[in-house]
mmCIF file of N, CA and C in Angstrom:
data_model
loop_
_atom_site.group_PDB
_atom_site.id
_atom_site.type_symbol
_atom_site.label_atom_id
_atom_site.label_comp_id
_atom_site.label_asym_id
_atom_site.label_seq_id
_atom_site.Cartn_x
_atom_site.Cartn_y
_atom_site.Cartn_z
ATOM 1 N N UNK S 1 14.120 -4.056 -11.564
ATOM 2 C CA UNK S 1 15.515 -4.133 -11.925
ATOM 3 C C UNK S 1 16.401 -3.894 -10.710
ATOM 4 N N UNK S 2 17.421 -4.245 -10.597
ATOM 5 C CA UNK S 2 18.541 -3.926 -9.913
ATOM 6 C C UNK S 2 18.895 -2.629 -9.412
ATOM 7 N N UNK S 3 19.258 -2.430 -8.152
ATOM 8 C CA UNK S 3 19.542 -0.526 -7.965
ATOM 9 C C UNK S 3 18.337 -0.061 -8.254
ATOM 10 N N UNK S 4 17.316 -0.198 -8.414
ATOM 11 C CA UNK S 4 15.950 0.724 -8.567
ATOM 12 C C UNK S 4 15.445 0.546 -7.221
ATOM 13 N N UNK S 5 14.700 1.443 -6.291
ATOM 14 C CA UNK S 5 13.761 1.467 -5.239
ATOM 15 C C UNK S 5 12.993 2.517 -5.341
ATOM 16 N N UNK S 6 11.596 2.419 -5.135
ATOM 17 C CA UNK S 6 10.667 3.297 -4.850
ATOM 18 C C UNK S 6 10.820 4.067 -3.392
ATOM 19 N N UNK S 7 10.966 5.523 -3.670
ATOM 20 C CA UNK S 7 11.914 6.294 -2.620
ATOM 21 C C UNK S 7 10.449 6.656 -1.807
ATOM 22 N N UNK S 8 9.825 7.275 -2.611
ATOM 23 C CA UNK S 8 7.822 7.638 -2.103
ATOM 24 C C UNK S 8 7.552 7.854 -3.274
ATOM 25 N N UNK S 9 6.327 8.037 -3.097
ATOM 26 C CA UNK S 9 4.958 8.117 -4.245
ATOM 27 C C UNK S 9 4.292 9.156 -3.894
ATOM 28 N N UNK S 10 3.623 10.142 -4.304
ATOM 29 C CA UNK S 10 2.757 10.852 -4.319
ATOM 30 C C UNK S 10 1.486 11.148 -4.861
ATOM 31 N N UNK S 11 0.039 11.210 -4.627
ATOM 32 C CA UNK S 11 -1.146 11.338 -4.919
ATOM 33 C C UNK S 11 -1.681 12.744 -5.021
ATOM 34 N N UNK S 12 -2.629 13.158 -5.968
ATOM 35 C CA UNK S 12 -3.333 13.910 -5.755
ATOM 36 C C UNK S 12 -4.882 13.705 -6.244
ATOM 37 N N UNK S 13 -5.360 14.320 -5.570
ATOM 38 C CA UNK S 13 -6.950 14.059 -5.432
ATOM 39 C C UNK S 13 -8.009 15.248 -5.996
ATOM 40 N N UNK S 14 -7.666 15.522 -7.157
ATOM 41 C CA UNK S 14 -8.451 16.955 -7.564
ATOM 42 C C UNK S 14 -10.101 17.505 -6.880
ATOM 43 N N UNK S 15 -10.953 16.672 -6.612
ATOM 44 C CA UNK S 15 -12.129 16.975 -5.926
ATOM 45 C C UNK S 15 -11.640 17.248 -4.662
ATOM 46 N N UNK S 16 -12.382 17.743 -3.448
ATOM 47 C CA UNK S 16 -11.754 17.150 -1.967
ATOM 48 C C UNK S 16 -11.657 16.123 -1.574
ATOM 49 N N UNK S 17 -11.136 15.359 -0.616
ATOM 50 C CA UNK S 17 -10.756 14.151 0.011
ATOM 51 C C UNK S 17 -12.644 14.174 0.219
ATOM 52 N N UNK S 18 -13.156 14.796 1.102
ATOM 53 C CA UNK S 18 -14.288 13.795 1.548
ATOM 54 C C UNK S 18 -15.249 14.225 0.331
ATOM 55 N N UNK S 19 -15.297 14.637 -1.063
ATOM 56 C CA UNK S 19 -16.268 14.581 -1.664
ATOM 57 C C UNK S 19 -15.748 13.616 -2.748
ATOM 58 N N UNK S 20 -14.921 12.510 -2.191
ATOM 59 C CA UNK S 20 -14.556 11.493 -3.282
ATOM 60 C C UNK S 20 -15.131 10.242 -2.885
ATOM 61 N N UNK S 21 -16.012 9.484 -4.089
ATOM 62 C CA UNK S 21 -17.152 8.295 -3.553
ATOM 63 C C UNK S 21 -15.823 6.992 -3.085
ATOM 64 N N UNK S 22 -15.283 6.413 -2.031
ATOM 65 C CA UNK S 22 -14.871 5.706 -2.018
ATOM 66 C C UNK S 22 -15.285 4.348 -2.305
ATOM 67 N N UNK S 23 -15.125 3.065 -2.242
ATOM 68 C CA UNK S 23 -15.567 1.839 -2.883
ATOM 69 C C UNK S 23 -14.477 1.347 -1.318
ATOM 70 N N UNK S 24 -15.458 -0.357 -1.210
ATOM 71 C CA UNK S 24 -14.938 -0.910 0.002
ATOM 72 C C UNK S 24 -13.477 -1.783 -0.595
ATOM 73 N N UNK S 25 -12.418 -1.319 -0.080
ATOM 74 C CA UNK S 25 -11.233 -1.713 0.024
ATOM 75 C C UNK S 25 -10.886 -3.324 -0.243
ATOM 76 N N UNK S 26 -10.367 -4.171 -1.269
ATOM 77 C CA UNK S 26 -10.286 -5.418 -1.630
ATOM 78 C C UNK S 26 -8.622 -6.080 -1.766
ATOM 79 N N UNK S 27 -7.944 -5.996 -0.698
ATOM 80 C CA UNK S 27 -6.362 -6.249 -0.425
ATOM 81 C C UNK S 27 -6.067 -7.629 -0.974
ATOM 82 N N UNK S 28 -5.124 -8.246 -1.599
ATOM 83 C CA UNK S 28 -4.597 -9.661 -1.828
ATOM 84 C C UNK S 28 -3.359 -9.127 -1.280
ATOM 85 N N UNK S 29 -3.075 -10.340 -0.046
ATOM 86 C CA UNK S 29 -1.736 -10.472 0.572
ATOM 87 C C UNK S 29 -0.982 -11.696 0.511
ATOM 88 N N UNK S 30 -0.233 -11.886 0.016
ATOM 89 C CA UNK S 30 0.861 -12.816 0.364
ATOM 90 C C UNK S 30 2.242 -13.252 0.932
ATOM 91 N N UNK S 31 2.996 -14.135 0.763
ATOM 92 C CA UNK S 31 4.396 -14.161 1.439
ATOM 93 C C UNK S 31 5.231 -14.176 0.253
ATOM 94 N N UNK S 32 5.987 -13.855 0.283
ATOM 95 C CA UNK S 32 7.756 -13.930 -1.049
ATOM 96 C C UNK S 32 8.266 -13.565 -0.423
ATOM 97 N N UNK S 33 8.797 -15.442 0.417
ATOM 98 C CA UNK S 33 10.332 -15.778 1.023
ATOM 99 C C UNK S 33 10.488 -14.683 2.237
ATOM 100 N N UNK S 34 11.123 -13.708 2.244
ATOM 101 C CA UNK S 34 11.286 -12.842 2.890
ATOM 102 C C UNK S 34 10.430 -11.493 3.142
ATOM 103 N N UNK S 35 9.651 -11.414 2.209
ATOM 104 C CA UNK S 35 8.797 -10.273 2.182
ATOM 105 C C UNK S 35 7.107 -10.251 2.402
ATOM 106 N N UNK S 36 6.487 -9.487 2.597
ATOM 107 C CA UNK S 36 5.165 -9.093 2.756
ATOM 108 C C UNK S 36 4.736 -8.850 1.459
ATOM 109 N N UNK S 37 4.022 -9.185 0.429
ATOM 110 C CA UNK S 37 3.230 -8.675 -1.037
ATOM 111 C C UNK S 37 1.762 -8.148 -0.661
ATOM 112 N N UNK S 38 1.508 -7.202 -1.322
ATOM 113 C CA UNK S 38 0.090 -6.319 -1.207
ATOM 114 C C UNK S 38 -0.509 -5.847 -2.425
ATOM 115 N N UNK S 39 -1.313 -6.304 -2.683
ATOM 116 C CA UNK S 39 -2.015 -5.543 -4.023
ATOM 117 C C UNK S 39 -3.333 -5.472 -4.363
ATOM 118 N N UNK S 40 -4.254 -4.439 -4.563
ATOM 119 C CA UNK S 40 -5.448 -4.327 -5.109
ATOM 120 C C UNK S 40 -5.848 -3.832 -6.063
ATOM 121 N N UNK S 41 -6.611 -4.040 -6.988
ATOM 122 C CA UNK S 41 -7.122 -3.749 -8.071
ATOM 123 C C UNK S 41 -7.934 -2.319 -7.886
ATOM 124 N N UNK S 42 -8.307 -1.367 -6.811
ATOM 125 C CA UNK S 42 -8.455 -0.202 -6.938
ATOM 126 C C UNK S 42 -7.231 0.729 -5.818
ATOM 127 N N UNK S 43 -7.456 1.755 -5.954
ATOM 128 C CA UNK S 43 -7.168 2.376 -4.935
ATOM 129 C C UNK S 43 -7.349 2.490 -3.559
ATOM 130 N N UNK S 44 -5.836 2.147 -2.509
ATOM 131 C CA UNK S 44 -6.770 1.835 -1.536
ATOM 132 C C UNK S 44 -5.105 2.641 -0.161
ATOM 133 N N UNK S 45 -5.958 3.980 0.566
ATOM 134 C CA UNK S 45 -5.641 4.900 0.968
ATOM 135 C C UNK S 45 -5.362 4.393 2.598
ATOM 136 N N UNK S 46 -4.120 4.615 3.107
ATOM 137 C CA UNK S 46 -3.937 4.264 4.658
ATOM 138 C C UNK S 46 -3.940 3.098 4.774
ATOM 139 N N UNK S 47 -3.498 1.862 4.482
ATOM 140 C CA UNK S 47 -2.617 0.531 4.553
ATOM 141 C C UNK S 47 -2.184 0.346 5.631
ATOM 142 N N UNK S 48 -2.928 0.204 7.102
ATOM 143 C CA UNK S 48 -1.840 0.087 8.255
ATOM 144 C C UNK S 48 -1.778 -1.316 8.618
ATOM 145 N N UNK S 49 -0.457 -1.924 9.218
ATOM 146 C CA UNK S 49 -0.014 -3.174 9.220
ATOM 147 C C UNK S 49 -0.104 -3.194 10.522
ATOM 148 N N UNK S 50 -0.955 -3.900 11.297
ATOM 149 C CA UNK S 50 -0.121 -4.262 12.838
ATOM 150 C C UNK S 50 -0.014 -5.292 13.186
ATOM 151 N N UNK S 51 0.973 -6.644 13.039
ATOM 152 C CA UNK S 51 1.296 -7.808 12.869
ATOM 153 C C UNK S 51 1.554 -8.296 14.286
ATOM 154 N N UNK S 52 1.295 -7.888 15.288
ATOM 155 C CA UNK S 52 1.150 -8.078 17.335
ATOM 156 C C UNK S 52 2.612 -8.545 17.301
ATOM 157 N N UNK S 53 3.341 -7.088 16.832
ATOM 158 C CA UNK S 53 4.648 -6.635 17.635
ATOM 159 C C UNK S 53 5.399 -7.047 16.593
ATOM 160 N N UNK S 54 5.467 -7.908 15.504
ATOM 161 C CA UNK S 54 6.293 -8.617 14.571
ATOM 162 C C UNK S 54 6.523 -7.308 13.576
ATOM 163 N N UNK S 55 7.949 -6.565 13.973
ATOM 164 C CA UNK S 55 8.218 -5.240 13.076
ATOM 165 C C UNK S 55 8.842 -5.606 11.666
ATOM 166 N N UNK S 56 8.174 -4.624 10.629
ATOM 167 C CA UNK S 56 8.193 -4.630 9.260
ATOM 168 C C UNK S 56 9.053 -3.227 8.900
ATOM 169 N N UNK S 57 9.721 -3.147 7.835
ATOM 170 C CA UNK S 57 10.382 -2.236 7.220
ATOM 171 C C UNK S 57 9.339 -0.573 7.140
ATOM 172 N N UNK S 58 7.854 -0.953 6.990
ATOM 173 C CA UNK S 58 7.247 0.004 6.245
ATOM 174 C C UNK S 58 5.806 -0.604 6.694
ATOM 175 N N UNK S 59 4.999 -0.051 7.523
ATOM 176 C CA UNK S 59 3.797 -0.188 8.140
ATOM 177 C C UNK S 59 2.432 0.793 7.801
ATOM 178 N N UNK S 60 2.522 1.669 6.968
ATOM 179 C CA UNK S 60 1.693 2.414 6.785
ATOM 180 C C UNK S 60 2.155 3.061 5.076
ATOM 181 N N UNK S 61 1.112 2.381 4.516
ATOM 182 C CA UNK S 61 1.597 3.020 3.292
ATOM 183 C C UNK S 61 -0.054 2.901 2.214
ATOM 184 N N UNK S 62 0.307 3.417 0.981
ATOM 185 C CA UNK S 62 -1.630 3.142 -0.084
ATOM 186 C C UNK S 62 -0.799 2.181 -0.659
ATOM 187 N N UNK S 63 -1.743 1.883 -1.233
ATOM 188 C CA UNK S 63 -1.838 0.869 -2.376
ATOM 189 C C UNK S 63 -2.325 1.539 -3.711
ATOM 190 N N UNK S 64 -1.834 1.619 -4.981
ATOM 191 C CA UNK S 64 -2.077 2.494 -6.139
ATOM 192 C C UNK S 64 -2.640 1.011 -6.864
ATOM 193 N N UNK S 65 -3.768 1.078 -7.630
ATOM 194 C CA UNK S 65 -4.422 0.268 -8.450
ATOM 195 C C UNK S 65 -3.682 -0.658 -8.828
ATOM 196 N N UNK S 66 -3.535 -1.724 -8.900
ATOM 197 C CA UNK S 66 -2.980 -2.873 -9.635
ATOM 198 C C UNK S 66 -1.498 -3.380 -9.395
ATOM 199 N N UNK S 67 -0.980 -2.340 -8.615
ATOM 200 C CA UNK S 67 0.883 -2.249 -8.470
ATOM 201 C C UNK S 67 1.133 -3.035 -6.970
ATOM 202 N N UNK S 68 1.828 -3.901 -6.705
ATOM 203 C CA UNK S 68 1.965 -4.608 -5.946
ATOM 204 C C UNK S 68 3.129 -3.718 -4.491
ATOM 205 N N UNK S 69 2.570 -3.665 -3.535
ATOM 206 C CA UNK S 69 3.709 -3.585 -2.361
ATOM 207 C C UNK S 69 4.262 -4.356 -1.184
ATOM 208 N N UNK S 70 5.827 -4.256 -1.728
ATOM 209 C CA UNK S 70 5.863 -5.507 -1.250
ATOM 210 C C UNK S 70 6.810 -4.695 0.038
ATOM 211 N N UNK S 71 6.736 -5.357 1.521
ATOM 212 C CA UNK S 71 6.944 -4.726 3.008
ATOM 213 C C UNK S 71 8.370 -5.756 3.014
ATOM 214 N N UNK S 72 9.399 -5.553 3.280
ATOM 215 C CA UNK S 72 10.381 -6.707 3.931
ATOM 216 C C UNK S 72 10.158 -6.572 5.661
ATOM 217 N N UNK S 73 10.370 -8.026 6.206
ATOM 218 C CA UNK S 73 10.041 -8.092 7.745
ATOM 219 C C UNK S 73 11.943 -7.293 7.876
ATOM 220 N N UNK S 74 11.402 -6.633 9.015
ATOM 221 C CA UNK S 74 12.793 -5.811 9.633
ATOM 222 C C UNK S 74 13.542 -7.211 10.439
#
């Protein structure tokens, strides 16, 4: 909707970080017009973008199961 933005997100991980079985990371990326789209069907932790110098709004971010993120190019 309109006037809505995702300000941050927050995770928590009740086991420890390294006693959690991770699964290998499965990204779908695309273009919309002006923006970067990102989305995977699991969880997927540390998202770093390095596009050889081409700066983006937001370069390091997760991906939460199924929810799409979308980067605008700066």
């Amino acid at each position: 909707s309109q006037g809505e933005a995702v300000v941050a997100r927050n995770r928590l991980f009740l086991p420890l970080h390294r006693e959690l079985a991770w699964s290998e990371p499965v990204v779908e990326a695309r273009r919309v017009g002006d923006r970067l789209a990102f989305r995977a069907e699991g969880y997927v932790a540390g998202v770093c973008l390095d596009l050889d110098g081409i700066p983006t709004a937001d370069n390091f971010f997760d991906l939460f199961p199924g929810i799409a993120h979308e980067v605008l190019n700066a």
